[in-house]
Structure formats: C-alpha cells, structure tokens
Short mmCIF file of C-alpha atoms in Angstrom, two decimals:
data_model
loop_
_atom_site.label_atom_id
_atom_site.label_comp_id
_atom_site.label_asym_id
_atom_site.label_seq_id
_atom_site.Cartn_x
_atom_site.Cartn_y
_atom_site.Cartn_z
CA MET A 1368 -16.25 -5.05 -5.97
CA LEU A 1369 -15.61 -7.24 -8.98
CA ARG A 1370 -17.35 -6.42 -12.23
CA TRP A 1371 -17.11 -8.34 -15.49
CA VAL A 1372 -17.31 -6.36 -18.73
CA SER A 1373 -17.02 -8.38 -21.90
CA SER A 1374 -16.37 -5.53 -24.32
CA THR A 1375 -14.73 -2.13 -24.09
CA SER A 1376 -17.36 -0.85 -26.49
CA GLN A 1377 -20.03 -1.13 -23.80
CA ALA A 1378 -21.04 2.40 -22.79
CA SER A 1379 -21.26 1.45 -19.11
CA VAL A 1380 -17.55 0.66 -18.97
CA LEU A 1381 -16.75 4.39 -19.06
CA ASP A 1382 -18.78 4.93 -15.88
CA LEU A 1383 -16.56 2.60 -13.86
CA ALA A 1384 -13.72 3.63 -11.59
CA PRO A 1385 -11.73 0.38 -11.38
CA ASP A 1386 -8.80 -0.31 -9.08
CA LEU A 1387 -7.37 -2.74 -11.63
CA ILE A 1388 -8.20 -3.73 -15.19
CA ILE A 1389 -7.56 -7.26 -16.46
CA LEU A 1390 -7.61 -7.50 -20.24
CA GLU A 1391 -7.36 -10.83 -22.00
CA LEU A 1392 -5.98 -10.28 -25.46
CA PRO A 1393 -7.36 -12.22 -28.41
CA ALA A 1394 -4.91 -14.58 -30.15
CA SER A 1395 -3.91 -11.66 -32.39
CA GLY A 1396 -4.35 -7.93 -31.88
CA GLY A 1397 -5.93 -6.23 -28.88
CA THR A 1398 -3.51 -3.33 -28.85
CA ARG A 1399 -6.23 -0.74 -29.50
CA SER A 1400 -8.35 -2.06 -26.63
CA ALA A 1401 -5.40 -1.73 -24.27
CA GLN A 1402 -4.67 1.81 -25.46
CA ARG A 1403 -8.33 2.81 -25.13
CA LEU A 1404 -8.48 1.47 -21.57
CA LYS A 1405 -5.29 3.30 -20.57
CA ARG A 1406 -6.60 6.52 -22.10
CA HIS A 1407 -9.83 6.40 -20.07
CA PHE A 1408 -8.67 4.96 -16.74
CA GLN A 1409 -5.90 5.63 -14.24
CA ALA A 1410 -6.00 2.02 -12.97
CA PRO A 1411 -3.13 -0.37 -13.65
CA LEU A 1412 -3.66 -2.65 -16.65
CA LEU A 1413 -2.91 -6.36 -16.29
CA VAL A 1414 -2.83 -8.03 -19.70
CA VAL A 1415 -3.32 -11.76 -20.24
CA CYS A 1416 -1.34 -12.72 -23.37
CA HIS A 1417 -1.09 -15.89 -25.39
CA ASP A 1418 2.20 -17.78 -25.62
CA GLY A 1419 4.59 -15.89 -27.91
CA GLN A 1420 2.47 -12.73 -27.85
CA ALA A 1421 4.09 -9.52 -26.60
CA PRO A 1422 2.07 -7.36 -24.20
CA PRO A 1423 0.84 -4.13 -25.80
CA ASP A 1424 2.22 -0.70 -24.95
CA GLY A 1425 0.52 0.62 -21.85
CA ALA A 1426 0.32 -2.73 -20.06
CA ASP A 1427 1.56 -2.34 -16.49
CA VAL A 1428 1.81 -6.09 -15.90
CA SER A 1429 1.31 -9.17 -18.04
CA ILE A 1430 0.86 -12.90 -17.62
CA VAL A 1431 1.12 -15.51 -20.37
CA HIS A 1432 -1.20 -18.46 -21.08
CA PRO A 1433 -1.13 -21.11 -19.73
CA TRP A 1434 -1.14 -19.79 -16.17
CA GLN A 1435 -2.18 -21.09 -12.79
CA ALA A 1436 -5.01 -19.37 -10.90
CA ARG A 1437 -2.70 -18.87 -7.90
CA ASN A 1438 -0.20 -16.99 -10.12
CA LEU A 1439 -2.93 -14.65 -11.34
CA VAL A 1440 -4.21 -14.04 -7.80
CA ASP A 1441 -0.66 -13.25 -6.60
CA LEU A 1442 -0.07 -10.95 -9.56
CA VAL A 1443 -3.34 -9.10 -8.90
CA ALA A 1444 -2.49 -8.71 -5.21
CA CYS A 1445 1.02 -7.41 -5.95
CA THR A 1446 -0.24 -5.01 -8.61
CA LEU A 1447 -2.92 -3.60 -6.33
CA LEU A 1448 -0.43 -3.26 -3.49
CA ALA A 1449 2.14 -1.52 -5.66
CA ASN A 1450 -0.45 0.96 -6.96
CA SER A 1451 -2.25 1.71 -3.73
CA PRO A 1452 -1.57 5.17 -2.31
CA HIS A 1453 -2.93 4.26 1.11
CA LEU A 1454 -0.73 1.22 1.81
CA VAL A 1455 2.61 1.63 3.56
CA ARG A 1456 5.04 -1.28 3.80
CA ALA A 1457 8.13 -1.57 5.96
CA GLY A 1458 9.69 -5.00 6.27
CA ALA A 1459 6.95 -7.46 7.27
CA MET A 1460 4.64 -4.63 8.37
CA LEU A 1461 1.79 -3.53 6.10
CA LEU A 1462 -0.30 -0.52 7.12
CA ASP A 1463 -3.54 0.45 5.40
CA THR A 1464 -3.94 4.15 6.24
CA GLU A 1465 -7.48 4.18 4.89
CA THR A 1466 -8.82 1.46 7.23
CA ARG A 1467 -6.15 2.11 9.89
CA GLN A 1468 -5.24 -1.59 10.01
CA LEU A 1469 -1.72 -2.84 10.58
CA GLN A 1470 -0.91 -6.35 9.40
CA MET A 1471 2.10 -7.78 11.17
CA GLY A 1472 3.11 -11.33 12.01
CA GLY A 1473 -0.23 -12.74 10.85
CA VAL A 1474 -2.11 -10.43 13.23
CA ILE A 1475 -4.25 -7.43 12.30
CA HIS A 1476 -4.09 -4.48 14.68
CA HIS A 1477 -6.79 -1.79 14.51
CA LEU A 1478 -5.19 1.59 15.16
CA ARG A 1479 -6.54 4.92 16.32
CA PRO A 1480 -6.33 7.79 13.79
CA LEU A 1481 -3.30 9.53 15.33
CA GLY A 1482 -1.54 6.25 16.05
CA CYS A 1483 -1.98 5.33 12.39
CA ARG A 1484 -0.52 8.64 11.21
CA ILE A 1485 2.43 8.34 13.60
CA LEU A 1486 3.14 4.77 12.51
CA ALA A 1487 2.84 5.68 8.82
CA GLU A 1488 5.53 8.36 9.27
CA LEU A 1489 7.79 6.01 11.20
CA MET A 1490 7.32 3.26 8.58
CA ALA A 1491 8.08 5.66 5.73
CA ASN A 1492 11.31 6.52 7.56
CA ALA A 1493 12.10 3.06 8.96
CA GLY A 1494 15.56 2.77 10.46
CA ARG A 1495 16.01 6.55 10.66
CA VAL A 1496 15.68 8.53 13.87
CA MET A 1497 12.92 11.12 13.59
CA SER A 1498 13.09 13.99 16.06
CA ARG A 1499 10.04 14.46 18.24
CA ASP A 1500 9.50 17.92 16.71
CA GLU A 1501 9.70 16.63 13.13
CA LEU A 1502 7.36 13.72 13.83
CA ALA A 1503 4.88 15.95 15.66
CA ARG A 1504 4.92 18.52 12.83
CA ARG A 1505 4.21 15.86 10.22
CA VAL A 1506 1.45 14.17 12.20
CA TRP A 1507 -0.34 17.29 13.45
CA GLU A 1508 0.55 19.30 10.30
CA MET A 1509 1.32 22.48 12.18
CA GLU A 1510 4.43 24.55 12.65
CA ASP A 1511 3.61 26.16 15.99
CA GLY A 1512 2.51 24.58 19.22
CA ASP A 1513 4.19 22.10 21.49
CA VAL A 1514 2.56 18.74 20.96
CA THR A 1515 5.61 16.62 21.74
CA ARG A 1516 4.14 15.47 25.07
CA ALA A 1517 0.97 14.39 23.26
CA LEU A 1518 3.22 12.55 20.81
CA ASP A 1519 4.87 10.67 23.69
CA VAL A 1520 1.45 9.61 24.98
CA HIS A 1521 0.37 8.36 21.55
CA ILE A 1522 3.67 6.50 21.08
CA ALA A 1523 3.11 4.76 24.44
CA TYR A 1524 -0.40 3.75 23.39
CA LEU A 1525 0.85 2.54 20.00
CA ARG A 1526 3.51 0.44 21.72
CA ARG A 1527 0.84 -1.18 23.92
CA GLN A 1528 -1.01 -2.15 20.75
CA ILE A 1529 1.80 -3.55 18.61
CA GLU A 1530 4.83 -4.36 20.78
CA PRO A 1531 5.06 -7.86 22.29
CA GLN A 1532 6.58 -6.27 25.41
CA PRO A 1533 5.58 -2.58 25.51
CA GLY A 1534 7.85 -1.92 28.50
CA HIS A 1535 10.83 -3.13 26.47
CA PRO A 1536 10.07 -1.88 22.95
CA ARG A 1537 11.88 -3.46 20.03
CA LEU A 1538 9.88 -1.90 17.17
CA ILE A 1539 9.39 1.74 18.15
CA VAL A 1540 12.53 2.64 20.02
CA THR A 1541 13.42 5.88 21.77
CA GLU A 1542 16.67 7.63 20.96
CA TRP A 1543 17.02 9.62 24.18
CA GLY A 1544 17.24 13.35 23.62
CA VAL A 1545 16.47 12.97 19.92
CA GLY A 1546 13.27 11.15 19.01
CA TYR A 1547 11.91 7.84 17.80
CA LYS A 1548 12.94 5.21 15.30
CA LEU A 1549 11.10 2.24 13.82
CA MET A 1550 13.35 -0.80 13.96
CA LEU A 1551 12.61 -3.60 11.53
CA PRO A 1552 13.39 -7.18 12.57
CA GLY A 1553 16.97 -7.97 11.58
CA GLY A 1554 17.74 -4.25 11.20
#
C-alpha cells in the first residue's frame, strides 16, 4: 500500500509501519526530518536530494534531482529487495518465501510450503552440495527422525515444477551418496 504523508509532524505518521520511506529534502536542511524518521522506523530511507546537496546521515539510499521516473522506480525496487527478509536470490532465481512464489526465466512458479523451504535452503547454499540429512534437518527443523525419503519425494515434485526436463535435472542435481546441489546457469 502506498501512502502519502506531507509532513513528519503529522501524528498519524507514527502509526505507520512502512516498508520504505521516501523523503524529499528541501533545497536546504532536512537533516532533522531524516534523523526523526530513522529514529521511529526500521524501514530503509530513500532520500531525494537537490543537485550539490549531500544526503543526510541515516539515509540508506539517495537520488539527486533531476531524475527520471524509471530511475526512481528501479531504486525503490532494489532497495525493497535488498531489505526484504523473505526474498532469496540465487543467480536469476528470485524466491519469495512469504508468498511461496519463484520467479525464474520470466515465469512465476507457485510452490508448496515444503518445496519452498527446500528450495530456499538450496538457493542459500547454491553451488554447494548439501547432504540429505543436513537439508532434511534444516527443512523439518528436527534432529531425530528419518525424513530423507520424504525429502527425496519433495525434491522430485519440486523438479517437476521448475525443471524444463525433470527426468534430466540441470538445476537441482543429485550428488549420489551425498545429497543435492542447486546449480546456477553457467555455474
């Protein structure tokens, strides 16, 4: 949701829980407004400065006038992505663990809960072989119990969802006798 607040002195601004704050500085000053916003909110602060004006302390990102709308949109998207705890990126793969959506090659794949957790672990460890036991422990969050066969079943289902040729996987590969590895294109 987008909400416009014209002044930090408005009482309602303290009731917000923004994902990102965009602050346009006046031609001179604005440092106190930036500091006040950073003190009250955990959200990243994107500051719009005038030419020759330095961004205030506390600004996470800044853009200088004159700017193109496309540049601002790209900067907002990158800032949100960099500060999002539920987004996992590996190569050209982007996984939203909150919505369980994988964006890859211009296609959005909707994953099941366990498939999403498995893929998030593999993406966080891309290029590294994860043993079946280690992967199962992290996904099921338990020390005891043999769930490696269940892991194999979920890996097979995940491959059917995201691999172009599930019978000949190129993304989620098996290291026989060890475990699984996420291979990134070109890696």
